[in-house]
Coordinates of C-alpha atoms and ligand atoms in Angstrom, one line a residue:
M227 CA 0.0 0.0 0.0
K228 CA 1.2 3.5 -0.7
L229 CA 2.7 5.6 2.1
W230 CA -0.2 8.1 2.6
D231 CA -2.9 5.5 2.1
S232 CA -1.4 3.4 4.8
I233 CA -1.0 6.4 7.2
S234 CA -4.6 7.4 6.5
E235 CA -5.7 3.9 7.3
S236 CA -3.9 4.0 10.6
I237 CA -5.4 7.4 11.5
Q238 CA -8.8 6.0 10.6
S239 CA -8.4 2.9 12.7
V240 CA -7.2 4.8 15.8
T241 CA -9.7 7.6 15.7
G242 CA -12.6 5.3 14.5
K243 CA -13.6 8.1 12.1
P244 CA -13.4 8.0 8.4
F245 CA -10.3 9.8 7.0
E246 CA -9.3 10.7 3.5
I247 CA -6.5 13.1 2.8
A248 CA -7.9 16.4 1.4
S249 CA -4.7 18.5 1.6
Q250 CA -1.0 17.9 2.3
Q251 CA 1.5 20.6 3.1
S252 CA 5.2 20.3 3.8
I253 CA 6.3 22.1 7.0
G254 CA 9.9 23.3 7.5
G255 CA 11.7 24.2 10.7
G256 CA 12.6 20.8 12.0
C257 CA 16.1 19.5 12.4
I258 CA 15.7 15.8 11.9
N259 CA 12.6 14.7 10.1
E260 CA 10.4 15.6 7.1
A261 CA 7.2 17.1 8.4
Y262 CA 3.7 17.6 6.9
K263 CA 0.3 19.0 7.8
I264 CA -2.4 16.9 6.4
T265 CA -6.1 17.6 6.6
G266 CA -8.9 15.1 6.0
K267 CA -12.4 14.9 4.8
T268 CA -15.1 13.0 6.7
A269 CA -17.9 11.0 5.0
T270 CA -19.9 14.2 4.8
G271 CA -17.2 16.0 3.0
E272 CA -16.2 18.3 5.8
N273 CA -12.6 19.1 6.2
D274 CA -12.5 18.7 10.0
Q275 CA -9.3 16.8 10.8
A276 CA -5.8 18.1 10.8
W277 CA -2.7 16.1 11.7
F278 CA 1.0 16.8 11.9
V279 CA 3.0 13.9 10.4
K280 CA 6.8 13.3 10.7
L281 CA 8.6 11.0 8.4
N282 CA 12.0 9.4 8.5
Q283 CA 13.7 6.3 7.2
T284 CA 12.3 3.0 8.5
S285 CA 15.3 2.8 11.0
G286 CA 13.7 5.9 12.7
L287 CA 10.7 3.9 14.0
K288 CA 12.1 3.4 17.5
M289 CA 12.8 7.1 17.7
F290 CA 9.2 7.9 16.7
E291 CA 7.8 5.3 19.1
A292 CA 9.8 6.9 21.9
E293 CA 8.6 10.4 20.9
H294 CA 5.1 9.1 20.9
K295 CA 5.5 7.8 24.5
G296 CA 7.1 11.0 25.6
L297 CA 4.4 13.2 24.2
Q298 CA 1.8 11.1 25.8
E299 CA 3.6 11.3 29.2
L300 CA 3.7 15.1 29.0
S301 CA 0.1 15.3 27.7
N302 CA -1.2 13.2 30.6
T303 CA 0.0 15.8 33.1
N304 CA -2.5 18.4 31.8
T305 CA 0.0 21.1 32.8
I306 CA 1.2 22.5 29.6
R307 CA -0.1 22.0 26.0
V308 CA 1.8 19.4 23.9
P309 CA 0.6 17.9 20.6
K310 CA -1.3 14.7 21.5
P311 CA 0.3 11.8 19.7
L312 CA -2.0 9.5 17.7
C313 CA 0.0 6.7 16.0
S314 CA 3.4 5.6 14.8
G315 CA 4.5 2.9 12.5
V316 CA 6.2 2.0 9.2
A317 CA 4.5 2.4 5.8
E318 CA 6.0 1.7 2.5
N319 CA 9.7 2.6 3.0
K320 CA 9.2 5.2 5.8
A321 CA 8.7 5.4 9.5
Y322 CA 6.0 7.8 10.6
L323 CA 4.6 9.6 13.6
V324 CA 1.2 11.2 13.6
M325 CA 0.1 13.7 16.2
E326 CA -2.4 16.5 16.7
Y327 CA -1.8 19.5 14.4
I328 CA -1.6 22.7 16.4
E329 CA -1.7 26.0 14.6
L330 CA 1.3 27.7 16.1
T331 CA 1.7 31.5 16.1
S332 CA 4.8 33.5 15.7
R333 CA 4.0 35.6 18.8
G334 CA 5.8 33.2 21.1
A335 CA 4.4 32.0 24.4
D336 CA 3.4 34.3 27.2
P337 CA 6.4 34.0 29.5
A338 CA 4.6 34.1 32.8
Q339 CA 2.2 31.3 31.7
L340 CA 5.0 29.3 30.3
G341 CA 7.0 29.6 33.5
Q342 CA 4.0 28.6 35.7
Q343 CA 3.0 25.7 33.5
L344 CA 6.5 24.3 33.1
A345 CA 7.0 24.4 36.8
A346 CA 3.7 22.5 37.3
M347 CA 4.9 19.9 34.9
H348 CA 8.2 19.6 36.8
Q349 CA 6.3 19.0 39.9
V350 CA 5.2 15.7 38.5
T351 CA 7.8 13.3 39.9
T352 CA 8.5 9.7 40.2
K353 CA 10.9 7.4 42.2
Q354 CA 13.7 6.8 39.7
F355 CA 15.7 9.0 37.3
G356 CA 15.5 8.0 33.6
Y357 CA 12.5 6.7 31.6
V358 CA 10.8 3.5 30.5
C359 CA 12.6 3.7 27.2
D360 CA 15.6 5.3 25.6
N361 CA 15.1 8.1 23.1
T362 CA 17.1 10.5 21.1
I363 CA 18.6 14.0 21.7
G364 CA 18.9 15.5 18.2
S365 CA 19.7 12.2 16.4
T366 CA 22.0 11.0 19.1
P367 CA 20.8 8.1 21.3
Q368 CA 19.8 9.2 24.8
V369 CA 20.1 6.4 27.4
N370 CA 17.4 6.5 30.1
T371 CA 18.0 3.3 32.1
P372 CA 16.2 4.0 35.4
E373 CA 18.5 4.7 38.4
K374 CA 17.9 5.8 42.0
D375 CA 21.1 7.9 42.1
W376 CA 21.0 11.1 40.0
V377 CA 24.7 11.8 40.1
G378 CA 25.5 8.3 38.8
F379 CA 22.8 8.7 36.2
W380 CA 24.3 12.0 35.0
Q381 CA 27.8 10.5 35.1
R382 CA 27.0 7.3 33.1
H383 CA 24.1 8.2 30.8
R384 CA 24.7 11.8 30.1
L385 CA 28.3 13.2 30.4
G386 CA 30.0 9.8 30.3
Y387 CA 28.0 8.7 27.2
Q388 CA 28.7 11.9 25.3
L389 CA 32.4 12.0 26.3
Q390 CA 32.9 8.5 24.9
L391 CA 31.1 9.5 21.7
A392 CA 33.3 12.6 21.5
A393 CA 36.5 10.5 21.8
R394 CA 35.4 8.5 18.8
K395 CA 34.7 11.6 16.9
G396 CA 38.1 13.1 17.4
G397 CA 37.4 15.1 20.6
G398 CA 40.4 13.6 22.5
G399 CA 43.2 15.3 24.5
G400 CA 42.3 18.0 26.9
L401 CA 38.5 17.4 26.5
Q402 CA 38.8 13.8 27.7
R403 CA 41.4 14.5 30.4
K404 CA 39.4 17.3 31.9
G405 CA 36.2 15.5 31.3
E406 CA 37.4 12.6 33.4
Q407 CA 38.4 15.0 36.2
L408 CA 35.0 16.6 36.1
M409 CA 33.3 13.2 36.2
D410 CA 35.3 12.3 39.4
Q411 CA 34.5 15.6 41.1
F412 CA 31.1 16.9 40.2
S413 CA 29.3 15.0 42.9
A414 CA 30.4 17.9 45.2
L415 CA 27.8 20.0 43.5
F416 CA 25.1 17.8 45.1
T417 CA 26.3 17.6 48.7
D418 CA 23.5 19.9 49.9
Y419 CA 21.1 19.5 47.0
R420 CA 19.0 16.4 46.4
P421 CA 16.9 16.8 43.3
K422 CA 13.7 14.9 42.8
A423 CA 13.0 12.9 39.6
S424 CA 10.8 15.5 37.8
L425 CA 9.2 14.9 34.4
L426 CA 11.3 16.8 31.9
H427 CA 10.9 17.9 28.3
G428 CA 14.6 17.1 27.8
D429 CA 15.3 19.4 24.8
L430 CA 13.7 22.7 25.8
W431 CA 15.3 25.4 23.7
G432 CA 13.4 28.2 22.2
G433 CA 12.8 26.4 18.9
N434 CA 10.8 23.7 20.7
C435 CA 8.4 26.1 22.3
S436 CA 5.6 28.4 20.9
S437 CA 2.0 29.3 21.4
D438 CA -1.3 28.3 20.0
C439 CA -4.1 30.6 18.6
E440 CA -5.4 31.3 22.1
G441 CA -2.0 32.4 23.2
S442 CA -1.4 29.3 25.4
P443 CA 2.1 27.9 25.5
V444 CA 2.9 24.8 23.5
I445 CA 6.0 22.6 23.8
Y446 CA 6.9 19.9 21.3
D447 CA 9.8 17.7 20.0
P448 CA 10.7 16.4 23.4
A449 CA 13.4 14.0 24.6
V450 CA 11.4 13.0 27.8
Y451 CA 12.9 11.5 30.9
Y452 CA 12.7 12.1 34.7
G453 CA 15.5 14.1 36.1
D454 CA 16.6 17.2 38.0
H455 CA 14.2 20.1 36.9
E456 CA 17.3 22.3 36.7
A457 CA 18.4 20.4 33.6
D458 CA 15.3 21.6 31.7
L459 CA 15.8 25.1 33.1
A460 CA 19.4 25.2 32.1
M461 CA 18.6 24.3 28.5
T462 CA 16.1 27.3 28.3
E463 CA 19.2 29.5 28.9
L464 CA 21.5 27.8 26.4
F465 CA 20.5 29.7 23.3
G466 CA 19.4 33.0 24.6
G467 CA 17.1 32.5 27.6
F468 CA 13.3 32.9 28.1
G469 CA 13.4 36.2 29.9
H470 CA 13.1 37.4 33.5
T471 CA 9.3 37.1 33.6
F472 CA 9.5 33.4 32.7
Y473 CA 12.1 32.6 35.5
S474 CA 10.3 34.6 38.2
A475 CA 6.9 33.0 37.3
Y476 CA 8.6 29.6 37.4
A477 CA 10.3 30.2 40.7
D478 CA 6.9 31.3 42.3
V479 CA 5.7 27.8 41.7
F480 CA 8.9 25.7 41.9
P481 CA 11.7 27.6 43.8
I482 CA 15.1 27.5 42.2
D483 CA 18.0 26.4 44.5
A484 CA 20.9 28.8 45.1
G485 CA 23.4 26.3 43.5
Y486 CA 21.6 26.3 40.2
P487 CA 23.9 28.9 38.4
V488 CA 26.9 26.4 38.7
R489 CA 25.0 23.2 38.0
K490 CA 23.5 24.9 34.9
T491 CA 26.9 24.7 33.2
L492 CA 27.1 21.0 34.2
Y493 CA 23.7 20.3 32.6
N494 CA 24.3 22.4 29.4
L495 CA 27.7 20.7 29.0
Y496 CA 25.7 17.6 28.0
H497 CA 24.0 19.5 25.1
I498 CA 27.2 21.2 24.0
L499 CA 29.0 17.8 23.9
N500 CA 26.1 16.5 21.9
H501 CA 26.4 19.4 19.5
F502 CA 30.1 18.5 19.0
N503 CA 29.1 14.9 18.3
L504 CA 26.5 16.0 15.8
F505 CA 28.1 19.0 14.2
G506 CA 31.8 19.0 15.2
G507 CA 33.6 22.3 14.9
G508 CA 34.0 24.8 17.7
Y509 CA 31.8 23.0 20.1
A510 CA 34.8 21.0 21.5
A511 CA 36.5 24.2 22.6
Q512 CA 33.2 25.5 24.1
A513 CA 32.8 22.2 26.0
E514 CA 36.3 22.4 27.2
S515 CA 35.9 25.9 28.5
M516 CA 32.7 24.9 30.3
I517 CA 34.6 22.1 32.0
D518 CA 37.4 24.5 32.9
H519 CA 34.8 26.8 34.5
L520 CA 33.3 23.9 36.5
L521 CA 36.7 22.7 37.6
V522 CA 37.5 26.1 39.0
E523 CA 34.1 26.2 40.8
L524 CA 35.0 22.7 42.3
S525 CA 38.5 23.6 43.4
Ligands
ADP660 P1 12.1 17.7 14.1 O1 11.8 16.4 14.8 O2 12.5 17.4 12.7 O3 13.1 18.6 14.8 P2 9.9 19.3 15.0 O4 9.2 18.5 16.0 O5 10.8 20.3 15.7 O6 10.7 18.5 14.0 O7 8.9 20.1 14.1 C1 9.3 21.0 13.1 C2 8.5 22.3 13.2 O8 7.1 22.0 13.0 C3 8.5 22.9 14.5 O9 9.6 23.8 14.7 C4 7.2 23.6 14.7 O10 7.2 24.9 14.1 C5 6.3 22.7 13.8 N1 5.5 21.8 14.6 C6 6.0 20.8 15.5 N2 5.0 20.1 16.0 C7 3.8 20.6 15.5 C8 2.4 20.2 15.6 N3 2.1 19.2 16.4 N4 1.5 21.0 15.0 C9 1.9 22.0 14.2 N5 3.2 22.4 14.0 C10 4.2 21.7 14.6

């Protein structure tokens, strides 16, 4: 069966409503996948369904299944709007993920509402750090093996994992040597701070956040796991920051610990190492200087 017929059939079988594609429009802006808006006619000819569809090679199925799970997990909290996932699978020679289409505006989210809602989402906690499945950060695998110890989790599955990848991609020498030093020492940043395992978006930069037509915040394209809420907050600051109103609204709901400004660098180091592993170039030097900064803080 052809790709779009097969996707239409899946949509129909999950919603239980007839679905026939009436229009299809390519959507840009993503980093990893092809994306489309499709609308569909009902039996009465009304154009009343709109879906957002991501496509990748068949090997991307696991990635889409993990995104599907993550979106569902975020959506279940009823704290902040995320596209509700519908179905994922393989059709013809493509993997696909279908989710609710949300008309996003260019206005950006109201920062106070975004801060309050994100803080409420972070107040959803569980017993272990990690997640029920691995997922991806960009296109890099993200390991989420559940653990009780956050420091060990961050050592093994975040910094350690990315440092090993970096060694294979030519990021050796000082980066590895200092990285090892940091891995041995960073537990000192957690002597008086014991984070809970909060539900995280996991990839919360400005490009994964917008607002719907009512002006309500929407977040999408997550890399969900349970971890220190500061890890999500740190990422909001990595490429420009979400503004003072956002952070103060957030802190009114979920207070931010005094040690955050230092741990922020530890958390963003993960993303900068990932950028080196994905794009190479100057990110190795940036990662090394972040490690230098942390080692000074720890000395
Ligand atoms: P990728 O996985 O390739 O990075 P994204 O999930 O970031 O793709 O989606 C690409 C763009 O499509 C986003 O930047 C956003 O503007 C838009 N978008 C994402 N999800 C939806 C949705 N459910 N409804 C409407 N537009 C969306």
